[in-house]
Amino acid sequence: MNAPPLYLRMHPSDNVAIVANDGGLAAGMRFADGIVLLESIPQGHKLALQAIAAGQAVLRYGVRIGIAKEDIAAGAWVHEQRLLMPDAPSLDTLPTCQPITTPLPALTGYSFQGYRNADGTVGTRNILAISSTVQCVAGVLDVAIQRIKTELLPMYPQVDDVVALEHAYGCGVAIDAPGAEIPIRTLRHLALNPNFGGEVMLVSLGCEKLQPERLLPPGSLPIQAMGAESKSQLRLQDPAHQGFQAMLQAIIEQAHHHLQRLNQRRRETVPASALIVGVQCGGSDAFSGLTANPAVGFCTDLLVRAGATVLFSEVTEVRDAADQLCARASSPEVAQAIRREMAWYDAYLQRGGADRSANTTPGNKQGGLSNIVEKAMGSIVKSGTASIAGVLAPGERVHGQAARGLLFAATPASDFICGTLQLAAGMNLHVFTTGRGTPYGLAACPVLKVATRSELAQRWHDLMDLDAGRIATGEASLEDMGWQLFHLLLDVASGKRTWSEHWGLHNALVLFNPAPVT
Ligand code: CA
């Protein structure tokens, strides 16, 4: 490949830039502006654009991502070992919010084909979900699901799938300890995801700590609002079940009832404002903050302008930008809620003795990300430029019109835990950016994957849904890519299948349980 040596600089004040060329560049290569590489640098890694003295700040995105440990010459490789990591901004000295006075102009006329639910939410898929109170019933549910798929599902052509909301919770846990409300409300709200059509089918064992009334309190608002017909409950230890076959038969009969109701659902034209899009990244590299994440950020602005809800998450990956987030809060209450969630997470990590250098991963580092500060600055651009309209604590659900717009849904950065919590929040569409590559998918909701580099998009041509690497090569502008993603999202919401759906790839639901296991 003979493309001329190219580096990409994010901000005029930056003293480092990223090597853009596939395969990296060898020592001695000369850039158009005369800078000569002193050593070979892999693609996505940083070169010094000028001499940086020991103790001086290294700037990317116009932000201090590190402090030089030694003198670094112009053209040298600026890697993790040459940098000291700055501390995270103190939560006590964060700026108060400066509400964005001119909101983004409204975007009208965009719609998709979705399934309207009685509670006002809209599904992008039509799925029967079977909830459970405890892991003990999972084996029985697996067998039941197999039978339902082969014997019943073909009779209900309007229903896309049957899934068990499996998890490891429910017993053997300190269920009254602080933090236990997080996994419990997550399970409750998972059952209410818009893609499940307001049908709740619950299977319990009988003796577990998480009793059905605690999982789905009859008096709680969303449960109360549901018709009696749409709820069912079955207990395996019920004396009525004489043996395994009887349990199985009872589950299949209940599934039958719910499938009949779900099969009545039809897609209809609904405004784009009905979308609840969760954005996330995983397997990031230095291109994440350059191509895929800014394109997602542009699309986030389009979605917010169209009245949709966008959830951005991953506390540890935006913690270093806490000051930027608080400055974008739509009100002092929202800024306070951002601070509250970050302080809670700081304490959680401190209690566990977590090492600040544990994120980034080895793959992130090989991809050119030196530390969490650099990763955070690239991660936060997924949230676009809109003001932050609200905050959800882990496991909380978006509710009501007031919650529209850009929301910070506080979750861990772990792909599966974040995805699970975004599903509980009510996500009906998921956008996932990746640089190193991951085949990530969810059974409950379409996951649209965006590659940060064209090389990955070509190598994984039947796993990646969109190639944002074309931004780095100049083949597409950031705006083009953002619009392309926006239109693709509307198509996927209307039923177009993503690659992970095409292949049936999905990861397990993983609950966030900060409370002890007994
Ligand atoms: Ca993640």
Coordinates of C-alpha atoms and ligand atoms in Angstrom, one line a residue:
M1 CA 0.0 0.0 0.0
N2 CA 1.4 3.3 -1.2
A3 CA -0.9 5.9 0.4
P4 CA 1.2 8.9 1.6
P5 CA 2.0 9.0 5.3
L6 CA -1.0 10.6 7.1
Y7 CA -1.6 11.7 10.6
L8 CA -4.9 12.9 12.1
R9 CA -5.0 15.7 14.7
M10 CA -8.2 16.2 16.7
H11 CA -7.8 19.8 17.9
P12 CA -5.6 22.7 16.9
S13 CA -3.9 22.8 20.3
D14 CA -2.9 19.1 20.3
N15 CA 0.8 18.3 20.4
V16 CA 0.2 14.7 19.4
A17 CA -1.7 13.1 16.4
I18 CA -2.7 9.6 15.3
V19 CA -1.0 7.6 12.6
A20 CA -3.8 6.9 10.0
N21 CA -2.2 4.5 7.6
D22 CA -3.2 0.8 7.5
G23 CA -0.4 -1.2 9.0
G24 CA 1.3 1.8 10.6
L25 CA 4.4 3.7 9.4
A26 CA 8.1 2.8 9.5
A27 CA 10.8 5.0 11.1
G28 CA 12.1 7.6 8.6
M29 CA 8.8 8.3 7.0
R30 CA 8.2 11.9 6.2
F31 CA 4.8 13.6 6.5
A32 CA 3.8 16.4 4.1
D33 CA 4.6 19.1 6.7
G34 CA 8.2 17.8 7.1
I35 CA 7.8 15.9 10.4
V36 CA 10.0 12.7 10.2
L37 CA 9.2 9.6 12.3
L38 CA 12.0 8.7 14.6
E39 CA 10.7 5.2 15.2
S40 CA 8.1 2.9 13.7
I41 CA 4.5 3.6 14.9
P42 CA 1.5 1.2 14.6
Q43 CA -1.7 2.5 13.1
G44 CA -3.9 4.4 15.6
H45 CA -0.9 5.2 17.9
K46 CA 0.3 8.7 18.6
L47 CA 3.3 10.6 17.3
A48 CA 4.7 13.8 18.9
L49 CA 4.1 16.8 16.6
Q50 CA 6.6 18.9 18.4
A51 CA 9.2 18.4 21.2
I52 CA 7.4 17.7 24.5
A53 CA 9.6 18.3 27.6
A54 CA 9.4 16.0 30.7
G55 CA 6.6 17.3 32.9
Q56 CA 4.7 19.0 30.0
A57 CA 1.1 18.1 29.2
V58 CA 0.3 15.8 26.3
L59 CA -2.8 17.2 24.6
R60 CA -5.4 15.3 22.4
Y61 CA -8.9 16.5 21.8
G62 CA -7.5 19.8 23.3
V63 CA -7.5 18.0 26.6
R64 CA -4.6 16.9 28.8
I65 CA -4.5 13.1 28.4
G66 CA -1.2 12.7 30.1
I67 CA 2.0 14.2 31.4
A68 CA 5.4 13.4 29.6
K69 CA 7.5 11.3 31.9
E70 CA 10.6 12.1 29.9
D71 CA 11.7 14.5 27.1
I72 CA 9.9 13.4 23.9
A73 CA 11.3 14.5 20.5
A74 CA 9.1 15.6 17.6
G75 CA 8.4 12.4 15.5
A76 CA 8.7 10.1 18.5
W77 CA 6.1 7.5 19.5
V78 CA 4.0 8.7 22.4
H79 CA 2.9 5.5 24.2
E80 CA 1.7 4.5 27.6
Q81 CA 5.2 4.1 29.2
R82 CA 6.1 7.7 28.3
L83 CA 3.0 9.1 30.0
L84 CA 1.8 9.8 33.6
M85 CA -2.0 9.6 33.9
P86 CA -3.7 12.7 35.3
D87 CA -6.2 12.3 38.2
A88 CA -9.9 12.3 37.5
P89 CA -11.6 15.7 38.0
S90 CA -12.7 16.2 41.6
L91 CA -16.5 16.0 41.9
D92 CA -16.4 18.8 44.5
T93 CA -15.2 21.4 42.1
L94 CA -17.3 20.7 39.1
P95 CA -18.8 23.6 37.2
T96 CA -22.4 24.4 37.7
C97 CA -24.5 23.8 34.7
Q98 CA -24.6 26.5 32.0
P99 CA -27.9 25.5 30.2
I100 CA -27.5 25.5 26.4
T101 CA -29.8 28.4 25.7
T102 CA -30.4 27.7 22.0
P103 CA -31.7 24.1 21.8
L104 CA -30.9 22.2 18.6
P105 CA -33.5 22.9 15.8
A106 CA -36.3 20.3 15.7
L107 CA -36.1 17.7 12.9
T108 CA -39.6 16.7 11.7
G109 CA -41.0 14.2 9.3
Y110 CA -39.0 11.1 10.2
S111 CA -40.8 7.9 11.2
F112 CA -40.5 4.1 11.3
Q113 CA -42.7 1.1 11.4
G114 CA -43.1 0.0 15.0
Y115 CA -45.3 -1.9 17.4
R116 CA -47.3 0.5 19.6
N117 CA -47.8 -0.6 23.3
A118 CA -50.6 0.3 25.7
D119 CA -48.2 2.2 27.9
G120 CA -47.2 4.5 25.1
T121 CA -43.8 2.9 24.4
V122 CA -43.1 1.4 20.9
G123 CA -41.4 -1.9 20.1
T124 CA -39.0 -2.5 17.2
R125 CA -39.4 -6.3 17.5
N126 CA -42.2 -8.5 18.7
I127 CA -40.8 -11.0 21.2
L128 CA -42.2 -13.2 24.0
A129 CA -40.0 -12.8 27.0
I130 CA -40.2 -15.3 29.9
S131 CA -39.0 -13.7 33.2
S132 CA -37.8 -15.7 36.1
T133 CA -37.2 -15.0 39.8
V134 CA -34.2 -17.3 40.2
Q135 CA -31.5 -19.1 38.3
C136 CA -32.8 -22.5 39.7
V137 CA -35.5 -22.5 37.0
A138 CA -33.2 -21.8 34.1
G139 CA -32.7 -25.4 33.0
V140 CA -36.4 -26.0 32.8
L141 CA -36.9 -22.8 30.9
D142 CA -34.2 -23.8 28.4
V143 CA -36.1 -27.0 27.6
A144 CA -39.4 -25.2 27.5
I145 CA -38.1 -22.5 25.1
Q146 CA -36.8 -25.2 22.7
R147 CA -40.2 -26.8 22.6
I148 CA -42.0 -23.5 22.3
K149 CA -39.8 -22.5 19.3
T150 CA -40.3 -25.8 17.4
E151 CA -44.0 -26.5 18.3
L152 CA -45.6 -23.1 18.9
L153 CA -43.7 -20.3 17.2
P154 CA -44.4 -21.4 13.6
M155 CA -48.2 -21.0 14.4
Y156 CA -47.6 -17.3 15.3
P157 CA -46.0 -15.7 12.3
Q158 CA -46.2 -12.1 13.7
V159 CA -44.0 -13.1 16.6
D160 CA -40.2 -12.8 16.0
D161 CA -38.8 -14.9 18.9
V162 CA -39.2 -16.3 22.3
V163 CA -36.4 -15.5 24.9
A164 CA -35.8 -16.4 28.5
L165 CA -34.6 -13.5 30.6
E166 CA -32.0 -15.6 32.3
H167 CA -29.8 -14.5 35.2
A168 CA -27.8 -15.7 38.2
Y169 CA -29.8 -13.7 40.8
G170 CA -32.7 -14.6 43.1
C171 CA -31.2 -16.7 45.9
G172 CA -27.9 -17.0 47.7
V173 CA -27.7 -13.2 47.7
A174 CA -28.0 -10.5 50.4
I175 CA -31.3 -9.4 49.2
D176 CA -31.8 -6.6 51.8
A177 CA -28.3 -5.2 51.6
P178 CA -27.6 -1.8 50.2
G179 CA -27.3 -2.1 46.4
A180 CA -29.6 -5.1 46.1
E181 CA -32.4 -2.9 44.7
I182 CA -30.3 -2.5 41.5
P183 CA -30.5 -6.1 40.3
I184 CA -34.1 -6.4 41.5
R185 CA -35.4 -3.3 39.6
T186 CA -33.3 -4.3 36.6
L187 CA -35.1 -7.6 36.4
R188 CA -38.5 -5.9 36.9
H189 CA -37.8 -3.3 34.2
L190 CA -36.3 -5.9 31.8
A191 CA -39.7 -7.6 31.8
L192 CA -41.3 -4.3 30.7
N193 CA -39.0 -3.6 27.7
P194 CA -41.1 -2.2 24.8
N195 CA -40.1 -5.1 22.5
F196 CA -42.1 -7.6 24.8
G197 CA -45.4 -5.9 24.0
G198 CA -46.6 -5.5 27.6
E199 CA -46.9 -9.3 28.1
V200 CA -45.3 -10.5 31.4
M201 CA -44.8 -14.3 31.9
L202 CA -43.1 -15.1 35.1
V203 CA -41.7 -18.5 36.2
S204 CA -40.6 -18.9 39.8
L205 CA -39.3 -21.8 41.9
G206 CA -41.1 -21.2 45.2
C207 CA -38.6 -21.1 48.0
E208 CA -36.2 -18.4 46.6
K209 CA -35.5 -15.1 48.3
L210 CA -36.7 -13.0 45.3
Q211 CA -40.4 -13.8 45.6
P212 CA -42.7 -12.9 42.6
E213 CA -44.4 -10.1 44.6
R214 CA -41.1 -8.5 45.3
L215 CA -40.0 -8.7 41.7
L216 CA -43.3 -7.3 40.3
P217 CA -45.0 -5.5 43.2
P218 CA -48.7 -5.5 42.3
G219 CA -49.1 -2.0 43.5
S220 CA -46.3 -0.4 41.5
L221 CA -47.3 1.9 38.7
P222 CA -46.2 0.1 35.5
I223 CA -47.5 -3.3 36.9
Q224 CA -50.8 -1.8 38.1
A225 CA -51.4 -0.3 34.6
M226 CA -51.2 -3.7 32.9
G227 CA -54.3 -5.7 32.2
A228 CA -54.7 -8.9 34.2
E229 CA -54.8 -10.8 30.9
S230 CA -51.2 -9.8 30.0
K231 CA -49.7 -11.2 33.2
S232 CA -49.1 -14.8 34.2
Q233 CA -47.3 -16.5 37.0
L234 CA -46.2 -20.1 37.5
R235 CA -44.4 -21.7 40.4
L236 CA -42.5 -25.0 39.8
Q237 CA -42.9 -26.1 43.4
D238 CA -46.7 -25.8 43.1
P239 CA -48.1 -29.2 44.2
A240 CA -50.2 -29.2 41.1
H241 CA -47.1 -30.0 39.0
Q242 CA -46.6 -33.8 39.3
G243 CA -43.1 -34.1 37.8
F244 CA -41.1 -32.4 35.2
Q245 CA -43.4 -33.1 32.2
A246 CA -46.3 -31.4 34.0
M247 CA -44.2 -28.3 34.7
L248 CA -43.2 -28.2 31.1
Q249 CA -46.8 -28.5 29.9
A250 CA -47.9 -25.7 32.2
I251 CA -45.2 -23.4 30.9
I252 CA -46.0 -24.2 27.3
E253 CA -49.7 -23.6 27.9
Q254 CA -49.0 -20.1 29.3
A255 CA -46.7 -19.3 26.5
H256 CA -49.5 -20.2 24.1
H257 CA -51.8 -17.6 25.7
H258 CA -49.2 -14.9 25.5
L259 CA -48.2 -15.8 21.9
Q260 CA -51.9 -15.5 20.8
R261 CA -51.9 -11.9 22.2
L262 CA -48.6 -10.9 20.8
N263 CA -49.6 -12.3 17.4
Q264 CA -52.3 -9.6 17.2
R265 CA -49.6 -6.9 17.1
R266 CA -49.0 -5.2 13.8
R267 CA -46.3 -2.7 12.7
E268 CA -47.7 0.8 12.1
T269 CA -46.1 4.2 11.2
V270 CA -44.8 5.9 14.3
P271 CA -42.7 9.1 14.7
A272 CA -38.9 8.7 15.2
S273 CA -39.5 10.2 18.6
A274 CA -40.6 6.8 19.8
L275 CA -37.0 5.5 19.6
I276 CA -35.1 4.8 22.8
V277 CA -31.5 4.3 21.4
G278 CA -28.8 3.0 23.7
V279 CA -25.3 3.9 22.5
Q280 CA -22.2 2.0 23.7
C281 CA -18.7 1.2 22.7
G282 CA -16.5 -1.9 23.3
G283 CA -13.1 -3.1 22.1
S284 CA -12.2 0.6 21.5
D285 CA -9.1 1.8 19.7
A286 CA -7.6 5.3 19.0
F287 CA -9.9 5.5 15.9
S288 CA -13.0 5.2 18.1
G289 CA -12.8 8.8 19.1
L290 CA -12.0 9.9 15.5
T291 CA -14.5 8.1 13.3
A292 CA -17.3 5.9 14.8
N293 CA -18.0 7.7 18.0
P294 CA -18.2 11.2 16.4
A295 CA -20.5 9.8 13.7
V296 CA -22.6 8.3 16.5
G297 CA -22.5 11.7 18.2
F298 CA -23.7 13.4 15.1
C299 CA -26.5 10.8 14.8
T300 CA -27.4 11.3 18.5
D301 CA -28.0 15.0 17.8
L302 CA -30.3 14.1 14.9
L303 CA -32.2 11.7 17.1
V304 CA -32.6 14.2 19.9
R305 CA -33.7 16.8 17.3
A306 CA -36.3 14.3 16.1
G307 CA -37.6 14.0 19.7
A308 CA -36.2 10.6 20.4
T309 CA -34.5 9.4 23.6
V310 CA -30.8 8.6 23.5
L311 CA -29.1 6.8 26.4
F312 CA -25.4 7.2 26.9
S313 CA -23.7 5.2 29.7
E314 CA -20.5 3.7 30.9
V315 CA -19.6 5.7 34.0
T316 CA -15.9 4.7 34.1
E317 CA -15.5 5.8 30.5
V318 CA -16.9 9.3 31.0
R319 CA -15.8 9.9 34.5
D320 CA -12.7 11.8 33.3
A321 CA -15.0 14.2 31.5
A322 CA -17.3 14.8 34.5
D323 CA -16.7 18.5 34.2
Q324 CA -17.9 18.6 30.5
L325 CA -21.0 16.6 31.4
C326 CA -22.0 18.8 34.3
A327 CA -21.6 21.9 32.2
R328 CA -24.0 20.3 29.7
A329 CA -26.7 19.5 32.2
S330 CA -30.1 21.1 31.4
S331 CA -30.7 22.1 35.0
P332 CA -28.8 22.2 38.4
E333 CA -30.8 19.1 39.4
V334 CA -29.5 17.2 36.4
A335 CA -26.0 18.3 37.2
Q336 CA -26.5 17.2 40.8
A337 CA -27.7 13.8 39.6
I338 CA -24.7 13.3 37.4
R339 CA -22.4 14.1 40.3
R340 CA -24.5 11.8 42.6
E341 CA -24.1 8.8 40.2
M342 CA -20.4 9.4 39.7
A343 CA -19.7 9.8 43.4
W344 CA -21.6 6.5 44.0
Y345 CA -19.5 4.8 41.4
D346 CA -16.2 6.3 42.8
A347 CA -17.1 4.8 46.2
Y348 CA -18.1 1.5 44.7
L349 CA -14.7 1.2 42.9
Q350 CA -12.8 2.4 46.0
R351 CA -14.6 -0.2 48.2
G352 CA -13.5 -2.9 45.8
G353 CA -9.9 -1.6 45.6
A354 CA -10.2 -1.1 41.8
D355 CA -7.1 0.2 40.1
R356 CA -7.6 3.2 37.9
S357 CA -5.4 1.7 35.2
A358 CA -7.6 -1.5 35.0
N359 CA -9.5 0.2 32.2
T360 CA -8.0 0.5 29.5
T361 CA -7.8 -3.2 28.4
P362 CA -4.7 -4.7 26.7
G363 CA -6.6 -4.6 23.4
N364 CA -7.3 -0.8 23.9
K365 CA -3.6 -0.2 24.5
Q366 CA -2.6 -2.2 21.4
G367 CA -5.1 -0.1 19.5
G368 CA -3.3 3.1 20.6
L369 CA -5.2 4.2 23.7
S370 CA -2.7 5.0 26.3
N371 CA -5.0 5.4 29.3
I372 CA -8.6 6.0 30.5
V373 CA -8.4 9.8 30.0
E374 CA -7.7 9.3 26.3
K375 CA -10.4 6.6 26.1
A376 CA -12.9 8.8 27.9
M377 CA -12.4 11.8 25.6
G378 CA -13.1 9.5 22.7
S379 CA -16.0 7.8 24.3
I380 CA -18.0 10.9 25.4
V381 CA -18.3 12.2 21.8
K382 CA -21.0 9.5 21.3
S383 CA -23.3 11.8 23.3
G384 CA -23.2 14.5 20.7
T385 CA -23.7 18.2 21.7
A386 CA -27.3 18.3 23.1
S387 CA -27.8 19.3 26.7
I388 CA -28.3 16.4 29.1
A389 CA -32.0 16.2 29.9
G390 CA -32.0 13.6 32.7
V391 CA -30.1 10.9 34.6
L392 CA -31.1 7.3 35.3
A393 CA -29.5 5.3 38.2
P394 CA -28.6 1.7 37.3
G395 CA -31.7 -0.3 36.5
E396 CA -34.1 2.6 36.4
R397 CA -36.5 3.0 33.5
V398 CA -37.3 5.9 31.2
H399 CA -40.8 7.0 31.9
G400 CA -43.1 9.7 30.6
Q401 CA -42.7 12.5 28.1
A402 CA -40.5 14.5 30.5
A403 CA -37.7 12.0 30.0
R404 CA -37.2 12.6 26.3
G405 CA -33.9 13.7 24.8
L406 CA -30.4 12.9 25.8
L407 CA -30.2 10.9 29.1
F408 CA -27.2 9.7 31.1
A409 CA -28.0 6.2 32.1
A410 CA -25.3 5.4 34.7
T411 CA -24.0 1.9 34.1
P412 CA -20.7 0.0 34.3
A413 CA -18.7 0.0 31.0
S414 CA -18.8 -3.8 30.8
D415 CA -20.6 -4.4 27.4
F416 CA -23.0 -7.0 28.7
I417 CA -23.9 -5.2 32.0
C418 CA -24.3 -1.9 30.2
G419 CA -26.5 -3.6 27.5
T420 CA -28.6 -5.3 30.1
L421 CA -29.1 -2.0 32.1
Q422 CA -30.0 -0.1 28.9
L423 CA -32.6 -2.8 28.0
A424 CA -34.0 -2.3 31.5
A425 CA -34.1 1.4 30.9
G426 CA -36.4 0.7 27.9
M427 CA -33.9 0.7 25.0
N428 CA -35.6 -0.5 21.7
L429 CA -32.5 0.0 19.5
H430 CA -28.8 -0.4 20.3
V431 CA -25.8 1.2 18.6
F432 CA -22.4 -0.3 19.3
T433 CA -19.1 1.0 18.1
T434 CA -16.0 -1.2 18.0
G435 CA -12.4 -0.8 16.8
R436 CA -10.7 -4.0 17.9
G437 CA -13.9 -5.9 16.9
T438 CA -16.5 -7.8 18.9
P439 CA -19.4 -10.0 17.7
Y440 CA -21.6 -8.6 20.5
G441 CA -25.4 -9.0 20.2
L442 CA -28.6 -9.1 22.3
A443 CA -31.6 -11.4 21.9
A444 CA -34.1 -8.7 23.1
C445 CA -33.2 -5.8 20.9
P446 CA -31.4 -5.2 17.5
V447 CA -27.7 -4.2 17.9
L448 CA -26.3 -2.2 15.1
K449 CA -22.5 -2.4 15.1
V450 CA -20.3 0.4 13.7
A451 CA -16.6 -0.3 12.9
T452 CA -14.0 2.4 13.6
R453 CA -11.7 1.3 10.8
S454 CA -12.3 0.1 7.2
E455 CA -9.8 -2.8 7.7
L456 CA -12.0 -4.2 10.4
A457 CA -15.2 -3.6 8.4
Q458 CA -13.7 -5.5 5.5
R459 CA -12.3 -8.4 7.5
W460 CA -15.6 -8.8 9.4
H461 CA -17.8 -7.9 6.4
D462 CA -20.6 -10.1 7.8
L463 CA -20.6 -8.8 11.4
M464 CA -20.2 -5.1 11.0
D465 CA -23.3 -3.1 10.0
L466 CA -21.5 0.2 9.1
D467 CA -18.0 1.2 8.2
A468 CA -17.1 4.6 9.9
G469 CA -13.4 4.1 8.9
R470 CA -14.3 5.9 5.7
I471 CA -14.2 9.1 7.7
A472 CA -10.4 8.6 8.4
T473 CA -9.7 7.9 4.7
G474 CA -11.6 11.0 3.6
E475 CA -14.2 8.9 1.6
A476 CA -17.1 10.1 3.8
S477 CA -17.6 13.1 6.0
L478 CA -18.6 12.8 9.6
E479 CA -22.0 14.4 8.7
D480 CA -22.6 11.9 5.8
M481 CA -21.8 9.0 8.1
G482 CA -24.1 10.4 10.9
W483 CA -27.0 10.7 8.5
Q484 CA -26.3 7.2 7.0
L485 CA -26.5 5.8 10.6
F486 CA -29.7 7.7 11.3
H487 CA -31.4 6.3 8.2
L488 CA -30.1 2.8 8.9
L489 CA -31.5 3.0 12.5
L490 CA -34.9 3.8 11.1
D491 CA -34.7 0.8 8.8
V492 CA -33.6 -1.5 11.5
A493 CA -36.3 -0.2 13.8
S494 CA -38.8 -1.0 11.1
G495 CA -37.6 -4.6 10.9
K496 CA -34.4 -4.7 8.8
R497 CA -32.2 -7.3 10.4
T498 CA -28.7 -6.5 11.7
W499 CA -25.8 -8.9 11.1
S500 CA -26.0 -10.2 14.7
E501 CA -29.7 -10.9 14.3
H502 CA -29.0 -12.6 10.9
W503 CA -26.6 -15.0 12.5
G504 CA -28.5 -15.4 15.8
L505 CA -25.6 -14.0 17.8
H506 CA -26.4 -12.8 21.2
N507 CA -24.7 -12.4 24.6
A508 CA -26.1 -13.3 28.0
L509 CA -27.9 -10.8 30.1
V510 CA -25.6 -9.9 33.0
L511 CA -27.0 -8.2 36.1
F512 CA -25.2 -5.5 38.0
N513 CA -25.2 -6.6 41.6
P514 CA -23.1 -4.4 43.9
A515 CA -24.5 -6.2 47.0
P516 CA -22.9 -9.2 48.6
V517 CA -23.5 -12.8 47.5
T518 CA -24.0 -15.1 50.5
Ligands
CA1 CA -18.7 -1.0 26.9

